[in-house]
Amino acid sequence: MAHLRVENFRVFGPAAQGEGERNDALSLWFTAGTNVLVGENDSGKTAIVDAIRLCLQSAAADYYRVSQDDFHLGKDGRAETFTIGCAFTNLSTEEQAVFLETQTRWPALVGISGTSPSTEPSPT
């Protein structure tokens, strides 16, 4: 993975919409090899790992479900959607094939957008 982009997911807020606006989204570039996340408590390390898990759908569906707490809570209230995107570079043809095979078992490919869970009960 070369890049991770996260918007309105947990501690990471919205991207700047215009010049001079604050950008609270995460744009994280990884280097080749091992990368280490270091930071204070509640700084977003777990949110980064969970965003990658969601994007790649690497956690079992019965283990991880998107909840209301996953939607960023800012000064204007809770976000209605979040976006997570992963980018990969320099994959060999074989690595691309293996990666694609793992992703075709799921409805989404290397990206996820969440919508705030409804507060109304679902029909049975």
Coordinates of N, CA, C and O in Angstrom, one line a residue:
M1 N 0.8 -1.2 0.0 CA 0.0 0.0 0.0 C 0.9 1.2 0.0 O 1.8 1.3 0.8
A2 N 0.6 2.2 -0.9 CA 1.4 3.4 -1.0 C 0.7 4.6 -0.3 O 1.4 5.5 0.2
H3 N -0.6 4.6 -0.3 CA -1.3 5.8 0.2 C -2.7 5.4 0.8 O -3.3 4.5 0.3
L4 N -3.0 6.1 1.9 CA -4.3 5.9 2.5 C -4.9 7.3 2.7 O -4.3 8.2 3.1
R5 N -6.2 7.4 2.3 CA -7.0 8.6 2.4 C -8.2 8.3 3.2 O -9.0 7.4 2.9
V6 N -8.5 9.1 4.3 CA -9.6 8.9 5.2 C -10.3 10.2 5.4 O -9.6 11.2 5.8
E7 N -11.6 10.2 5.2 CA -12.4 11.5 5.5 C -13.6 11.1 6.3 O -14.4 10.2 5.9
N8 N -13.9 11.9 7.3 CA -15.1 11.7 8.2 C -15.2 10.3 8.9 O -16.3 9.9 9.1
F9 N -14.1 9.7 9.2 CA -14.0 8.4 9.8 C -13.4 8.6 11.2 O -12.2 9.0 11.3
R10 N -14.1 8.5 12.2 CA -13.7 8.6 13.6 C -13.0 9.9 13.9 O -13.7 10.9 13.8
V11 N -11.7 9.9 14.2 CA -11.0 11.2 14.6 C -10.7 12.1 13.4 O -10.4 13.2 13.5
F12 N -10.8 11.5 12.2 CA -10.5 12.2 11.0 C -11.7 12.9 10.4 O -12.7 12.2 10.1
G13 N -11.7 14.2 10.2 CA -12.8 14.9 9.8 C -12.9 15.1 8.3 O -12.2 14.4 7.5
P14 N -13.6 16.2 7.9 CA -13.8 16.4 6.4 C -12.5 17.1 5.8 O -11.7 17.7 6.5
A15 N -12.4 16.9 4.5 CA -11.4 17.6 3.8 C -11.8 19.0 3.5 O -12.9 19.4 3.6
A16 N -10.8 19.9 3.4 CA -11.1 21.3 3.1 C -11.8 21.4 1.7 O -11.5 20.7 0.8
Q17 N -12.9 22.2 1.7 CA -13.7 22.4 0.5 C -13.2 23.6 -0.3 O -13.6 23.7 -1.4
G18 N -12.5 24.5 0.4 CA -12.1 25.7 -0.3 C -10.8 26.2 0.2 O -10.3 25.7 1.3
E19 N -10.2 27.2 -0.4 CA -8.9 27.7 0.0 C -9.1 28.4 1.4 O -10.1 29.1 1.6
G20 N -8.2 28.1 2.3 CA -8.2 28.7 3.6 C -9.0 27.9 4.6 O -9.0 28.2 5.8
E21 N -9.7 26.9 4.1 CA -10.5 26.0 5.1 C -9.6 25.0 5.7 O -8.6 24.6 5.1
R22 N -9.9 24.6 6.9 CA -9.1 23.6 7.6 C -9.4 22.2 7.0 O -10.5 21.8 6.7
N23 N -8.3 21.4 6.8 CA -8.3 20.1 6.3 C -8.1 19.1 7.4 O -7.0 19.0 7.9
D24 N -9.2 18.4 7.8 CA -9.1 17.4 8.9 C -9.1 16.0 8.4 O -9.1 15.1 9.2
A25 N -9.1 15.8 7.1 CA -9.0 14.5 6.5 C -7.5 14.0 6.7 O -6.6 14.7 6.9
L26 N -7.4 12.7 6.6 CA -6.1 12.0 6.6 C -5.6 11.7 5.2 O -6.3 11.1 4.5
S27 N -4.4 12.1 4.9 CA -3.7 11.7 3.7 C -2.3 11.2 4.1 O -1.5 12.0 4.5
L28 N -2.2 9.9 4.1 CA -1.0 9.2 4.6 C -0.3 8.5 3.5 O -0.8 7.6 2.9
W29 N 1.0 8.8 3.3 CA 1.8 8.1 2.3 C 2.7 7.1 3.1 O 3.3 7.5 4.1
F30 N 2.8 5.9 2.6 CA 3.7 4.9 3.2 C 5.0 4.8 2.3 O 4.9 5.0 1.1
T31 N 6.0 4.3 3.0 CA 7.3 4.1 2.3 C 7.3 2.6 2.0 O 6.6 1.8 2.7
A32 N 8.2 2.1 1.1 CA 8.4 0.7 0.9 C 9.0 0.1 2.1 O 9.7 0.7 2.8
G33 N 8.5 -1.1 2.4 CA 9.0 -1.8 3.6 C 8.1 -1.7 4.7 O 6.9 -1.5 4.6
T34 N 8.6 -1.7 5.9 CA 7.9 -1.6 7.2 C 7.6 -0.2 7.5 O 8.5 0.7 7.5
N35 N 6.4 0.1 7.9 CA 6.0 1.5 8.4 C 5.5 1.3 9.8 O 4.8 0.3 10.1
V36 N 5.7 2.2 10.7 CA 5.4 2.2 12.1 C 4.5 3.4 12.4 O 4.8 4.5 12.1
L37 N 3.4 3.1 13.1 CA 2.5 4.2 13.6 C 2.9 4.5 15.1 O 2.8 3.6 15.9
V38 N 3.2 5.7 15.4 CA 3.6 6.1 16.7 C 2.8 7.4 17.0 O 2.7 8.3 16.2
G39 N 2.2 7.4 18.2 CA 1.4 8.6 18.6 C 0.8 8.5 20.0 O 0.8 7.4 20.5
E40 N 0.3 9.6 20.5 CA -0.3 9.6 21.8 C -1.6 8.8 21.7 O -2.1 8.5 20.6
N41 N -2.1 8.5 22.9 CA -3.4 7.8 23.0 C -4.5 8.7 22.3 O -4.4 9.9 22.4
D42 N -5.4 8.0 21.7 CA -6.5 8.7 21.0 C -6.1 9.7 19.9 O -6.7 10.7 19.6
S43 N -5.0 9.3 19.2 CA -4.5 10.2 18.2 C -4.9 9.7 16.8 O -4.6 10.3 15.8
G44 N -5.5 8.4 16.7 CA -5.9 7.9 15.5 C -5.2 6.7 14.9 O -5.5 6.2 13.8
K45 N -4.3 6.1 15.7 CA -3.5 4.9 15.2 C -4.5 3.8 15.0 O -4.4 3.1 13.9
T46 N -5.4 3.5 15.9 CA -6.3 2.3 15.7 C -7.3 2.7 14.5 O -7.6 1.8 13.8
A47 N -7.7 3.9 14.4 CA -8.5 4.3 13.3 C -7.9 4.1 12.0 O -8.5 3.7 11.0
I48 N -6.6 4.3 11.9 CA -5.8 4.1 10.6 C -5.9 2.6 10.3 O -6.2 2.2 9.2
V49 N -5.6 1.7 11.3 CA -5.5 0.3 11.1 C -6.9 -0.2 10.7 O -7.1 -1.0 9.8
D50 N -8.0 0.3 11.4 CA -9.3 -0.2 11.1 C -9.8 0.3 9.7 O -10.5 -0.3 9.0
A51 N -9.3 1.5 9.3 CA -9.7 2.0 8.0 C -9.1 1.1 6.9 O -9.8 0.8 5.9
I52 N -7.9 0.7 7.1 CA -7.2 -0.2 6.2 C -8.0 -1.5 6.1 O -8.3 -2.1 5.1
R53 N -8.4 -2.1 7.3 CA -9.1 -3.3 7.4 C -10.5 -3.2 6.6 O -10.9 -4.1 5.9
L54 N -11.1 -2.0 6.8 CA -12.4 -1.8 6.1 C -12.2 -1.7 4.6 O -13.0 -2.3 3.9
C55 N -11.2 -0.9 4.2 CA -11.0 -0.7 2.8 C -10.6 -2.0 2.1 O -11.1 -2.3 1.0
L56 N -9.8 -2.8 2.7 CA -9.4 -4.1 2.1 C -10.3 -5.2 2.5 O -10.2 -6.3 2.0
Q57 N -11.3 -4.9 3.3 CA -12.3 -5.9 3.8 C -11.5 -7.2 4.3 O -11.8 -8.3 4.0
S58 N -10.5 -6.9 5.1 CA -9.7 -8.0 5.7 C -10.2 -8.5 7.0 O -9.6 -9.5 7.5
A59 N -11.1 -7.9 7.6 CA -11.7 -8.4 8.8 C -13.0 -9.1 8.5 O -13.8 -8.7 7.6
A60 N -13.3 -10.2 9.2 CA -14.5 -11.0 8.9 C -15.7 -10.1 9.2 O -15.7 -9.3 10.1
A61 N -16.7 -10.2 8.3 CA -17.9 -9.3 8.4 C -18.6 -9.5 9.8 O -19.2 -8.5 10.3
D62 N -18.5 -10.7 10.3 CA -19.2 -10.9 11.6 C -18.3 -10.3 12.8 O -18.8 -10.2 13.9
Y63 N -17.1 -9.9 12.5 CA -16.2 -9.4 13.5 C -16.3 -7.9 13.6 O -16.3 -7.3 14.6
Y64 N -16.4 -7.2 12.4 CA -16.4 -5.8 12.4 C -17.6 -5.3 11.6 O -17.8 -5.6 10.5
R65 N -18.4 -4.5 12.3 CA -19.5 -3.8 11.7 C -19.4 -2.3 11.9 O -19.0 -1.8 12.9
V66 N -19.7 -1.5 10.8 CA -19.7 -0.1 10.9 C -20.8 0.3 11.9 O -21.9 -0.1 11.8
S67 N -20.4 1.2 12.8 CA -21.3 1.7 13.8 C -21.4 3.2 13.8 O -20.5 3.9 13.1
Q68 N -22.3 3.8 14.5 CA -22.5 5.3 14.5 C -21.2 5.9 15.0 O -20.8 7.0 14.5
D69 N -20.5 5.3 15.9 CA -19.2 5.8 16.4 C -18.1 5.9 15.4 O -17.1 6.6 15.6
D70 N -18.2 5.2 14.2 CA -17.2 5.3 13.2 C -17.4 6.6 12.4 O -16.5 7.0 11.6
F71 N -18.5 7.3 12.5 CA -18.7 8.5 11.7 C -18.2 9.7 12.5 O -18.6 9.9 13.7
H72 N -17.4 10.5 11.9 CA -16.7 11.6 12.6 C -17.8 12.6 13.3 O -18.8 12.9 12.7
L73 N -17.5 12.9 14.5 CA -18.3 13.8 15.3 C -17.6 15.2 15.4 O -16.6 15.3 16.1
G74 N -18.1 16.1 14.6 CA -17.4 17.4 14.6 C -18.3 18.5 15.2 O -19.4 18.2 15.8
K75 N -17.9 19.7 15.1 CA -18.6 20.8 15.8 C -20.0 21.0 15.1 O -20.9 21.5 15.8
D76 N -20.2 20.5 13.9 CA -21.5 20.6 13.2 C -22.3 19.4 13.4 O -23.4 19.2 12.7
G77 N -21.9 18.4 14.2 CA -22.6 17.2 14.4 C -21.9 16.0 13.8 O -20.8 16.1 13.3
R78 N -22.6 14.9 13.8 CA -22.0 13.7 13.2 C -22.1 13.6 11.7 O -23.1 14.0 11.1
A79 N -21.0 13.2 11.1 CA -21.0 13.1 9.6 C -22.0 12.0 9.2 O -22.2 11.1 9.9
E80 N -22.6 12.2 8.0 CA -23.5 11.2 7.4 C -22.8 10.2 6.6 O -23.4 9.1 6.4
T81 N -21.6 10.5 6.1 CA -20.9 9.6 5.3 C -19.4 9.6 5.7 O -18.9 10.6 6.2
F82 N -18.7 8.6 5.4 CA -17.2 8.6 5.4 C -16.6 8.0 4.2 O -17.3 7.2 3.5
T83 N -15.4 8.3 3.9 CA -14.7 7.8 2.7 C -13.3 7.3 3.1 O -12.6 8.0 3.8
I84 N -13.0 6.1 2.7 CA -11.7 5.5 2.9 C -11.2 5.0 1.5 O -11.9 4.3 0.8
G85 N -10.0 5.4 1.2 CA -9.4 4.9 -0.1 C -8.0 4.5 0.1 O -7.2 5.1 0.9
C86 N -7.6 3.4 -0.6 CA -6.2 2.9 -0.5 C -5.7 2.9 -1.9 O -6.4 2.6 -2.9
A87 N -4.4 3.2 -2.0 CA -3.7 3.2 -3.4 C -2.5 2.3 -3.3 O -1.8 2.3 -2.2
F88 N -2.3 1.6 -4.3 CA -1.1 0.7 -4.4 C -0.2 1.1 -5.5 O -0.8 1.5 -6.6
T89 N 1.1 0.9 -5.4 CA 2.0 1.2 -6.5 C 3.0 0.0 -6.6 O 3.2 -0.7 -5.6
N90 N 3.6 -0.1 -7.7 CA 4.7 -1.0 -8.0 C 4.4 -2.4 -7.7 O 5.3 -3.2 -7.2
L91 N 3.2 -2.9 -7.9 CA 2.8 -4.3 -7.8 C 3.2 -5.0 -9.1 O 3.0 -4.6 -10.2
S92 N 3.8 -6.2 -8.9 CA 4.1 -7.0 -10.0 C 2.8 -7.5 -10.6 O 1.8 -7.5 -10.0
T93 N 2.9 -8.1 -11.8 CA 1.7 -8.7 -12.4 C 1.1 -9.8 -11.5 O -0.1 -9.9 -11.3
E94 N 2.0 -10.6 -11.0 CA 1.5 -11.7 -10.1 C 0.9 -11.1 -8.8 O -0.2 -11.6 -8.4
E95 N 1.5 -10.1 -8.2 CA 0.9 -9.4 -7.0 C -0.5 -8.8 -7.3 O -1.4 -8.9 -6.5
Q96 N -0.6 -8.2 -8.5 CA -1.9 -7.6 -8.9 C -2.9 -8.7 -9.0 O -4.1 -8.5 -8.6
A97 N -2.6 -9.8 -9.6 CA -3.6 -10.9 -9.8 C -4.0 -11.5 -8.4 O -5.2 -11.7 -8.2
V98 N -3.1 -11.7 -7.5 CA -3.4 -12.2 -6.2 C -4.3 -11.2 -5.5 O -5.3 -11.6 -4.9
F99 N -3.9 -9.9 -5.5 CA -4.7 -8.9 -4.9 C -6.1 -8.8 -5.4 O -7.1 -8.8 -4.7
L100 N -6.2 -8.8 -6.8 CA -7.6 -8.8 -7.4 C -8.4 -10.0 -7.0 O -9.6 -9.8 -6.7
E101 N -7.8 -11.1 -6.9 CA -8.5 -12.3 -6.5 C -9.1 -12.2 -5.1 O -10.2 -12.6 -4.9
T102 N -8.3 -11.6 -4.2 CA -8.9 -11.5 -2.8 C -10.0 -10.5 -2.8 O -10.9 -10.6 -2.0
Q103 N -10.0 -9.5 -3.7 CA -11.0 -8.4 -3.6 C -12.3 -8.8 -4.4 O -13.3 -8.2 -4.1
T104 N -12.2 -9.7 -5.3 CA -13.4 -10.0 -6.1 C -14.4 -10.9 -5.3 O -15.5 -11.1 -5.8
R105 N -14.0 -11.3 -4.1 CA -14.9 -12.1 -3.3 C -15.9 -11.1 -2.6 O -16.8 -11.5 -1.9
W106 N -15.6 -9.8 -2.7 CA -16.4 -8.8 -1.9 C -17.1 -7.9 -2.9 O -16.6 -7.7 -4.1
P107 N -18.1 -7.2 -2.5 CA -18.8 -6.2 -3.4 C -18.0 -5.0 -3.8 O -18.3 -4.4 -4.8
A108 N -17.1 -4.6 -3.0 CA -16.3 -3.3 -3.3 C -14.9 -3.6 -3.6 O -14.3 -4.6 -3.1
L109 N -14.3 -2.8 -4.4 CA -12.8 -2.9 -4.7 C -12.1 -1.8 -4.1 O -12.4 -0.6 -4.3
V110 N -11.1 -2.1 -3.2 CA -10.2 -1.1 -2.7 C -10.7 0.3 -2.4 O -10.2 1.2 -2.9
G111 N -11.8 0.3 -1.8 CA -12.4 1.6 -1.4 C -13.7 1.4 -0.8 O -14.4 0.4 -1.1
I112 N -14.0 2.2 0.2 CA -15.3 2.1 0.8 C -15.9 3.5 1.2 O -15.1 4.4 1.5
S113 N -17.1 3.6 1.1 CA -17.8 4.8 1.6 C -18.9 4.3 2.5 O -19.6 3.3 2.2
G114 N -19.0 4.9 3.6 CA -20.0 4.5 4.6 C -21.1 5.5 4.7 O -20.9 6.7 4.4
T115 N -22.3 5.0 5.0 CA -23.4 5.9 5.2 C -23.9 5.7 6.6 O -24.0 4.6 7.1
S116 N -24.3 6.8 7.3 CA -24.6 6.7 8.7 C -25.8 5.7 8.9 O -26.8 5.7 8.1
P117 N -25.7 4.8 9.9 CA -26.7 3.8 10.1 C -28.0 4.5 10.4 O -28.0 5.5 11.1
S118 N -29.1 3.9 9.9 CA -30.4 4.5 10.2 C -30.8 4.3 11.6 O -30.4 3.3 12.3
T119 N -31.5 5.2 12.2 CA -32.0 5.1 13.6 C -33.3 4.3 13.6 O -33.8 4.0 14.6
E120 N -33.9 4.1 12.4 CA -35.2 3.4 12.4 C -35.0 1.9 12.2 O -34.0 1.5 11.6
P121 N -35.8 1.1 12.8 CA -35.6 -0.3 12.7 C -35.8 -0.8 11.3 O -36.6 -0.2 10.5
S122 N -35.0 -1.8 10.9 CA -35.1 -2.3 9.5 C -36.2 -3.3 9.4 O -36.6 -3.9 10.4
P123 N -36.9 -3.3 8.3 CA -38.0 -4.3 8.1 C -37.5 -5.7 8.2 O -36.4 -6.0 7.8
T124 N -38.4 -6.6 8.7 CA -38.0 -8.0 8.8 C -38.8 -8.8 7.9 O -39.8 -8.5 7.4

